[in-house]
Structures are given as structure tokens and as C-alpha cells.
Short mmCIF file of C-alpha atoms in Angstrom, two decimals:
data_model
loop_
_atom_site.label_atom_id
_atom_site.label_comp_id
_atom_site.label_asym_id
_atom_site.label_seq_id
_atom_site.Cartn_x
_atom_site.Cartn_y
_atom_site.Cartn_z
CA MET A 204 55.75 -98.07 98.04
CA SER A 205 57.96 -95.68 96.25
CA ALA A 206 57.43 -94.64 92.65
CA SER A 207 60.37 -96.70 91.50
CA GLY A 208 59.00 -99.73 93.49
CA SER A 209 55.64 -99.28 91.95
CA ALA A 210 57.15 -99.04 88.45
CA ALA A 211 59.07 -102.30 89.14
CA VAL A 212 55.95 -104.12 90.21
CA ARG A 213 54.07 -102.99 87.12
CA GLY A 214 57.03 -104.03 84.95
CA THR A 215 57.16 -107.45 86.50
CA TRP A 216 53.47 -108.13 85.91
CA VAL A 217 53.69 -106.89 82.32
CA ALA A 218 56.73 -109.20 81.84
CA VAL A 219 54.73 -112.05 83.12
CA GLY A 220 51.85 -111.35 80.85
CA THR A 221 54.22 -110.97 77.89
CA PHE A 222 55.88 -114.22 78.42
CA VAL A 223 52.56 -116.00 78.89
CA LEU A 224 51.34 -114.62 75.50
CA TRP A 225 54.59 -115.83 73.92
CA GLY A 226 54.24 -119.13 75.55
CA VAL A 227 50.74 -119.94 74.12
CA ALA A 228 51.61 -118.40 70.74
CA PRO A 229 52.34 -121.87 69.22
CA LEU A 230 48.64 -122.52 69.30
CA TYR A 231 48.05 -119.56 67.10
CA TRP A 232 50.84 -120.22 64.59
CA HIS A 233 49.79 -123.95 64.38
CA LEU A 234 46.54 -122.58 62.74
CA LEU A 235 48.74 -121.21 59.90
CA LYS A 236 50.78 -124.35 59.29
CA ALA A 237 49.63 -124.41 55.60
CA VAL A 238 51.08 -120.96 54.94
CA PRO A 239 54.83 -120.82 54.06
CA SER A 240 57.02 -119.70 56.95
CA LEU A 241 58.51 -116.75 54.97
CA GLN A 242 55.02 -115.48 54.17
CA ILE A 243 54.05 -115.53 57.79
CA VAL A 244 57.06 -113.45 58.82
CA LEU A 245 56.35 -110.91 56.06
CA HIS A 246 52.75 -110.60 57.06
CA ARG A 247 53.75 -110.21 60.72
CA VAL A 248 55.98 -107.32 59.87
CA VAL A 249 53.48 -105.59 57.59
CA TRP A 250 50.27 -105.93 59.72
CA SER A 251 52.06 -105.13 62.95
CA ALA A 252 53.54 -102.00 61.42
CA LEU A 253 50.10 -100.81 60.13
CA MET A 254 48.38 -101.52 63.51
CA VAL A 255 51.06 -99.80 65.64
CA GLY A 256 51.36 -96.97 63.16
CA ALA A 257 47.61 -96.34 63.22
CA PHE A 258 47.60 -96.28 67.00
CA LEU A 259 50.46 -93.76 67.19
CA PHE A 260 48.82 -91.63 64.52
CA TRP A 261 45.68 -91.58 66.65
CA ARG A 262 47.58 -90.98 69.93
CA ASP A 263 50.31 -88.57 68.87
CA GLY A 264 49.31 -87.16 65.57
CA ARG A 265 50.84 -87.49 62.08
CA HIS A 266 54.31 -86.23 63.15
CA TRP A 267 54.80 -89.08 65.62
CA PHE A 268 57.77 -90.59 63.80
CA ARG A 269 59.78 -87.33 63.68
CA ALA A 270 58.76 -86.56 67.33
CA VAL A 271 60.22 -89.95 68.57
CA LEU A 272 63.60 -89.40 66.88
CA ALA A 273 63.97 -85.68 67.44
CA GLY A 274 66.88 -84.85 69.65
CA HIS A 275 68.08 -88.47 69.85
CA PRO A 276 70.75 -88.93 67.15
CA ARG A 277 71.61 -92.49 68.30
CA LEU A 278 68.01 -93.71 68.60
CA TRP A 279 67.42 -94.07 64.83
CA TRP A 280 70.13 -96.77 64.30
CA MET A 281 69.46 -98.52 67.60
CA LEU A 282 65.80 -99.06 66.56
CA LEU A 283 66.79 -99.99 63.05
CA LEU A 284 69.20 -102.61 64.36
CA SER A 285 66.61 -103.86 66.92
CA GLY A 286 63.96 -104.17 64.15
CA VAL A 287 66.19 -106.12 61.91
CA LEU A 288 67.23 -108.45 64.81
CA ILE A 289 63.66 -109.24 65.85
CA SER A 290 62.69 -109.86 62.29
CA CYS A 291 65.65 -112.30 61.83
CA ASN A 292 64.67 -113.93 65.03
CA TRP A 293 61.14 -114.51 63.76
CA GLY A 294 62.26 -115.86 60.35
CA LEU A 295 64.73 -118.25 61.86
CA TYR A 296 62.31 -119.57 64.43
CA ILE A 297 59.52 -120.12 61.94
CA TRP A 298 61.87 -121.74 59.36
CA ALA A 299 63.38 -124.00 62.15
CA VAL A 300 59.90 -125.19 63.21
CA ASN A 301 58.79 -125.92 59.74
CA ALA A 302 62.11 -127.72 58.99
CA GLY A 303 61.79 -130.13 61.94
CA HIS A 304 64.07 -128.34 64.47
CA VAL A 305 61.49 -127.79 67.21
CA VAL A 306 63.77 -129.14 69.97
CA GLU A 307 66.62 -126.88 68.94
CA THR A 308 64.32 -123.73 68.91
CA ALA A 309 63.05 -124.60 72.31
CA LEU A 310 66.60 -124.92 73.58
CA GLY A 311 67.32 -121.45 72.14
CA TYR A 312 64.65 -119.87 74.19
CA PHE A 313 65.91 -121.64 77.35
CA ILE A 314 69.40 -120.36 76.64
CA ASN A 315 68.20 -116.82 76.04
CA PRO A 316 67.25 -115.93 79.68
CA LEU A 317 70.78 -117.08 80.85
CA LEU A 318 72.34 -114.88 78.21
CA ASN A 319 70.22 -111.96 79.48
CA VAL A 320 71.48 -112.47 82.98
CA LEU A 321 75.01 -112.74 81.65
CA ILE A 322 74.67 -109.53 79.79
CA GLY A 323 73.13 -107.76 82.62
CA VAL A 324 75.93 -108.68 85.05
CA LEU A 325 78.86 -108.19 82.66
CA PHE A 326 77.82 -105.08 80.73
CA LEU A 327 75.03 -103.36 82.66
CA ARG A 328 76.61 -103.79 86.15
CA GLU A 329 73.55 -105.43 87.52
CA ARG A 330 74.21 -107.32 90.82
CA LEU A 331 72.72 -110.64 91.89
CA ARG A 332 71.61 -111.61 95.38
CA PRO A 333 72.84 -114.96 96.76
CA LEU A 334 69.58 -116.83 95.87
CA GLN A 335 69.61 -115.27 92.46
CA TRP A 336 73.15 -116.59 91.87
CA ALA A 337 71.78 -120.03 93.04
CA SER A 338 68.85 -119.78 90.53
CA VAL A 339 71.25 -118.95 87.71
CA ALA A 340 73.54 -121.75 88.55
CA ILE A 341 70.70 -124.24 88.69
CA ALA A 342 69.27 -122.98 85.40
CA PHE A 343 72.71 -123.19 83.65
CA ALA A 344 72.99 -126.76 84.86
CA GLY A 345 69.63 -127.56 83.23
CA VAL A 346 70.50 -125.87 79.95
CA LEU A 347 73.92 -127.55 79.81
CA TRP A 348 72.23 -130.98 80.36
CA LEU A 349 69.70 -130.26 77.52
CA THR A 350 72.52 -129.18 75.27
CA VAL A 351 74.54 -132.37 75.90
CA GLN A 352 71.43 -134.47 75.39
CA TYR A 353 70.71 -132.70 72.02
CA GLY A 354 74.05 -134.24 70.76
CA SER A 355 75.50 -131.62 68.30
CA PHE A 356 76.32 -128.01 68.16
CA PRO A 357 73.02 -126.15 68.49
CA TRP A 358 73.59 -123.30 66.06
CA ILE A 359 69.89 -122.51 65.54
CA ALA A 360 69.44 -122.36 69.39
CA LEU A 361 72.42 -120.11 69.90
CA THR A 362 71.40 -117.72 67.08
CA LEU A 363 67.92 -117.38 68.39
CA ALA A 364 69.17 -116.77 71.93
CA LEU A 365 71.76 -114.26 70.73
CA SER A 366 69.52 -112.20 68.45
CA PHE A 367 66.79 -111.85 71.07
CA GLY A 368 69.30 -111.16 73.80
CA ILE A 369 70.85 -108.27 71.83
CA TYR A 370 67.32 -107.08 71.03
CA GLY A 371 66.53 -106.86 74.69
CA VAL A 372 69.59 -104.92 75.50
CA LEU A 373 69.02 -102.44 72.68
CA ARG A 374 65.43 -101.86 73.86
CA LYS A 375 66.55 -101.38 77.38
CA LEU A 376 69.15 -98.76 76.30
CA ALA A 377 66.83 -97.01 73.82
CA HIS A 378 65.05 -94.41 76.04
CA VAL A 379 61.86 -94.35 74.12
CA ASP A 380 58.18 -95.14 74.82
CA SER A 381 57.67 -98.86 74.23
CA VAL A 382 54.84 -98.47 71.67
CA ALA A 383 56.64 -95.56 69.82
CA GLY A 384 59.83 -97.65 69.75
CA LEU A 385 58.02 -100.61 68.15
CA GLY A 386 56.41 -98.12 65.69
CA VAL A 387 59.87 -96.86 64.56
CA GLU A 388 61.17 -100.43 64.24
CA SER A 389 58.22 -101.46 62.11
CA ALA A 390 58.29 -98.26 60.02
CA TYR A 391 61.91 -99.05 58.97
CA LEU A 392 60.95 -102.39 57.76
CA PHE A 393 57.57 -101.73 56.37
CA LEU A 394 58.25 -100.60 52.80
CA PRO A 395 60.96 -103.25 51.96
CA VAL A 396 58.82 -106.05 53.40
CA LEU A 397 55.65 -104.74 51.76
CA GLY A 398 57.49 -104.70 48.43
CA TRP A 399 58.77 -108.26 48.97
CA LEU A 400 55.18 -109.33 49.86
CA LEU A 401 53.59 -107.79 46.83
CA TRP A 402 56.39 -109.18 44.55
CA SER A 403 55.64 -112.72 45.90
CA GLU A 404 51.90 -112.16 45.26
CA PHE A 405 52.35 -111.13 41.71
CA HIS A 406 54.80 -113.93 40.97
CA GLY A 407 52.81 -116.80 42.38
CA THR A 408 54.62 -117.50 45.61
CA GLY A 409 52.03 -115.75 47.84
CA GLY A 410 48.43 -116.77 48.49
CA PHE A 411 46.97 -113.90 50.33
CA LEU A 412 45.44 -112.21 47.23
CA ALA A 413 45.39 -115.42 45.19
CA LEU A 414 46.81 -113.65 42.16
CA GLY A 415 48.77 -116.61 40.84
CA ASP A 416 47.58 -120.05 39.68
CA GLY A 417 47.17 -121.49 43.18
CA PRO A 418 43.94 -121.41 45.18
CA GLY A 419 45.21 -118.95 47.86
CA TYR A 420 45.28 -119.33 51.64
CA GLY A 421 41.58 -118.96 52.19
CA MET A 422 39.53 -116.45 54.17
CA THR A 423 40.31 -117.94 57.60
CA ALA A 424 44.06 -118.00 57.01
CA ASN A 425 44.03 -114.47 55.65
CA LEU A 426 42.23 -113.24 58.72
CA LEU A 427 44.75 -114.97 60.96
CA LEU A 428 47.60 -113.39 58.98
CA VAL A 429 46.03 -109.98 59.51
CA LEU A 430 45.51 -110.58 63.32
CA SER A 431 49.11 -111.78 63.37
CA GLY A 432 50.06 -108.14 63.51
CA LEU A 433 48.23 -107.77 66.86
CA VAL A 434 49.66 -111.03 68.21
CA THR A 435 53.07 -109.77 67.29
CA ALA A 436 52.80 -106.26 68.57
CA LEU A 437 51.26 -106.78 72.03
CA PRO A 438 54.06 -109.00 73.49
CA LEU A 439 56.80 -106.86 71.97
CA VAL A 440 55.24 -103.69 73.50
CA GLY A 441 54.97 -105.43 76.79
CA PHE A 442 58.61 -106.69 76.63
CA ALA A 443 59.94 -103.17 75.76
CA TYR A 444 57.85 -101.77 78.64
CA ALA A 445 59.22 -104.36 81.09
CA VAL A 446 62.87 -104.24 80.24
CA ARG A 447 62.99 -100.52 81.06
CA ARG A 448 61.36 -100.96 84.49
CA ILE A 449 63.01 -104.11 85.94
CA SER A 450 66.49 -105.48 85.75
CA LEU A 451 67.66 -107.55 82.81
CA THR A 452 68.31 -110.27 85.35
CA SER A 453 64.66 -110.43 86.38
CA VAL A 454 63.55 -110.43 82.77
CA GLY A 455 65.90 -113.22 82.10
CA ILE A 456 64.62 -115.57 84.70
CA LEU A 457 60.89 -114.66 84.15
CA GLN A 458 61.45 -115.44 80.50
CA TYR A 459 61.49 -119.16 81.37
CA ILE A 460 57.63 -118.82 81.58
CA ALA A 461 57.37 -118.82 77.74
CA PRO A 462 59.37 -121.94 76.91
CA THR A 463 57.80 -123.82 79.78
CA LEU A 464 54.31 -123.12 78.49
CA GLN A 465 55.51 -124.04 74.98
CA PHE A 466 56.74 -127.38 76.46
CA LEU A 467 53.40 -128.13 78.11
CA ILE A 468 51.58 -127.31 74.83
CA GLY A 469 53.98 -129.47 72.90
CA VAL A 470 53.59 -132.56 75.16
CA PHE A 471 49.94 -132.31 76.08
CA VAL A 472 48.36 -130.63 72.97
CA PHE A 473 50.68 -131.61 70.08
CA ALA A 474 51.65 -134.94 71.66
CA GLU A 475 55.35 -134.41 70.99
CA PRO A 476 57.77 -137.03 72.68
CA PHE A 477 59.30 -136.22 76.04
CA ASP A 478 61.89 -138.66 77.56
CA ARG A 479 63.43 -138.90 80.93
CA ALA A 480 66.65 -137.20 79.88
CA ARG A 481 64.78 -134.04 78.90
CA LEU A 482 62.78 -134.22 82.17
CA VAL A 483 65.95 -133.75 84.11
CA GLY A 484 66.93 -130.62 82.27
CA PHE A 485 63.32 -129.20 82.55
CA ALA A 486 63.15 -129.95 86.24
CA CYS A 487 66.40 -127.89 86.86
CA ILE A 488 64.92 -124.94 84.96
CA TRP A 489 61.63 -125.16 86.89
CA LEU A 490 63.51 -125.33 90.15
CA ALA A 491 65.59 -122.26 89.13
CA LEU A 492 62.39 -120.30 88.35
CA ALA A 493 60.92 -121.31 91.76
CA VAL A 494 64.06 -120.15 93.61
CA PHE A 495 64.00 -116.88 91.76
CA VAL A 496 60.33 -116.26 92.50
CA VAL A 497 60.79 -116.98 96.19
CA ASP A 498 63.72 -114.65 96.33
CA GLY A 499 61.68 -111.94 94.59
CA LEU A 500 58.86 -112.30 96.99
CA ARG A 501 61.21 -112.04 99.98
CA ASN A 502 62.97 -108.99 98.60
CA SER A 503 59.59 -107.25 97.89
CA ARG A 504 58.43 -107.89 101.32
CA ARG A 505 61.71 -106.45 102.75
CA MET A 506 61.26 -103.32 100.51
CA ARG A 507 57.64 -102.84 101.76
CA GLU A 508 58.71 -103.14 105.35
CA ALA A 509 61.56 -100.63 104.83
CA ALA A 510 59.22 -98.12 103.15
CA LEU A 511 56.75 -98.46 106.00
CA ALA A 512 59.51 -98.04 108.53
CA GLU A 513 60.57 -94.70 106.83
CA LEU A 514 56.89 -93.45 106.93
CA ALA A 515 56.54 -94.44 110.64
#
């Protein structure tokens, strides 16, 4: 297999692992349901910045930040924008879940892969094979059905999809190591978010340090908030690694893994309702994923056979 083919295989497996982690993440965030959503977002930014920064300091030395941006005048604003976008995505998602809009957030993450495919075709000149077009059409039908069944304009879903879709494009176009890129994103946000977090602690709206009149979150919740940095950083590093090695179309379809796992957790773990109308939409999306996987396996086999023929 060629070097590019090997990189694509690694990128595909990393993408699969990334979306599995995102898919099971609700189990983790459910453990923090007593913590205000804004506080969770602030802690995610701060602890992920500290963990990624410490790793880059160990790996690349104390000048890692300057080395990443050196000679790349456009990179600083691309990573600043991508960092702001992913933070807004987190904030809207957690607020929506706590405000009772779980169905609309799920719809957003089903719309997002379609948006990635659309961006890839229209702006990055990616081409689809016939079965990929069929997969996209089936998935579009499923998302359209779910949108109609929802019954109102899904602004939360569309905002979540658009913010993460643009984030993926920026990370694909930003030619930077995946971990270093996340480190720069986090560094831009670290001081403002840390200041906000400390202000909330000293003014009684935070419970990590228990400086106010309240009892605080407790040792278990505090530990989970610290580890949220790792839970946040690992999938983002994997996502940034994958989008630079496989097409945005492939990322878009594989991304259905995450909301599908979230659906299974919602129905079988959290006992959320699931009626026949939603089943139709989900069935279309699962069928689209199956068609895409079959097409990908067939294409990989053809590539291997072509590579063996060249060596013969």
C-alpha cells in the first residue's frame, strides 16, 4: 500500500475512534449534571489547555507556541477562529441539553455530517463515487424526515451543525500538527476563560473551590471536571488528525457513529422516548452509513489490487 493509502487507513481508524469517544461522552457528562453548564464549559477549556500545553512543553520545549506559528501568518487567526467556534459549540450544546432540547441537539449532529459533505463537494472540490452519492441522498432523506417530525425551525440544531462544520474546514486547511493546533486554540482561550472562572468562584457562582456560601461541587465532581480536559482533548486531537488525512466526505459519513451511539445510550441507558416516526429517520441514516462503509471497503480492495498489480 502506498504512503498516502496507509495515511488514509490510519486517518479512517482514528476518525472511527474519535466518533466512538464522542458517542459515549453523554455517559461522562451525565455524571456532572449537578454542575451548571457554563461552569462545565469553562472547566473544559481550562483543563484541556493545561493538559495539552504541558504535553507540548514536554515534547517540543518551552517555545512550542512560537514554533507552531512561525512562518505561517494566516495560521494564528485560523486557529483563533476555530478555538472560538468549538467553544461556542460546547456552550450551546450543554446549555441546550440542560434546557430540555436534547432532541434538537441530536438533530444538529445528524445534520453536521451532511454539511461536511456539502462543504467538501462545493468548496474543496471533493468528488463522490456513485454509491457515495446514494449514501448522501439516503442520509439527507432521513435528516429531512427528522426535521419535519421535529415540527419547528431547529435553530439550535443548525447552529451546532454550522459551527462544527466550519471548525472542521478550518482544521483541514490549517496545515499544523493536530496536537499543536489544539494547543494554540486552547492557549488563545486560556487566560480569558481562566479569568471568568476565577471571577465566578470569588463571586459565589462557582463551586470548584467552594469560596462562596454554597457547599461546592464535591471531590468527585471536581475530579471529573479536571479529567474533562482529557475527555475534551483526545477526540479533538483525533478529529484534527483525521480530517487532514481523509476526505471531508468520509469524515462526514463516519461522523454518524457519534449520534447513533448517543441515540442508543439515550434509549437504553437514560430511557428516553423513541417513537415510530423517529425510527424511520434513524433507519435511513443507518442505511446510509452501511452503504458508505460497503463502498469504502470495495474501493479499498480495488486500491490494494491496483497496488499489487503495479508491484507485479
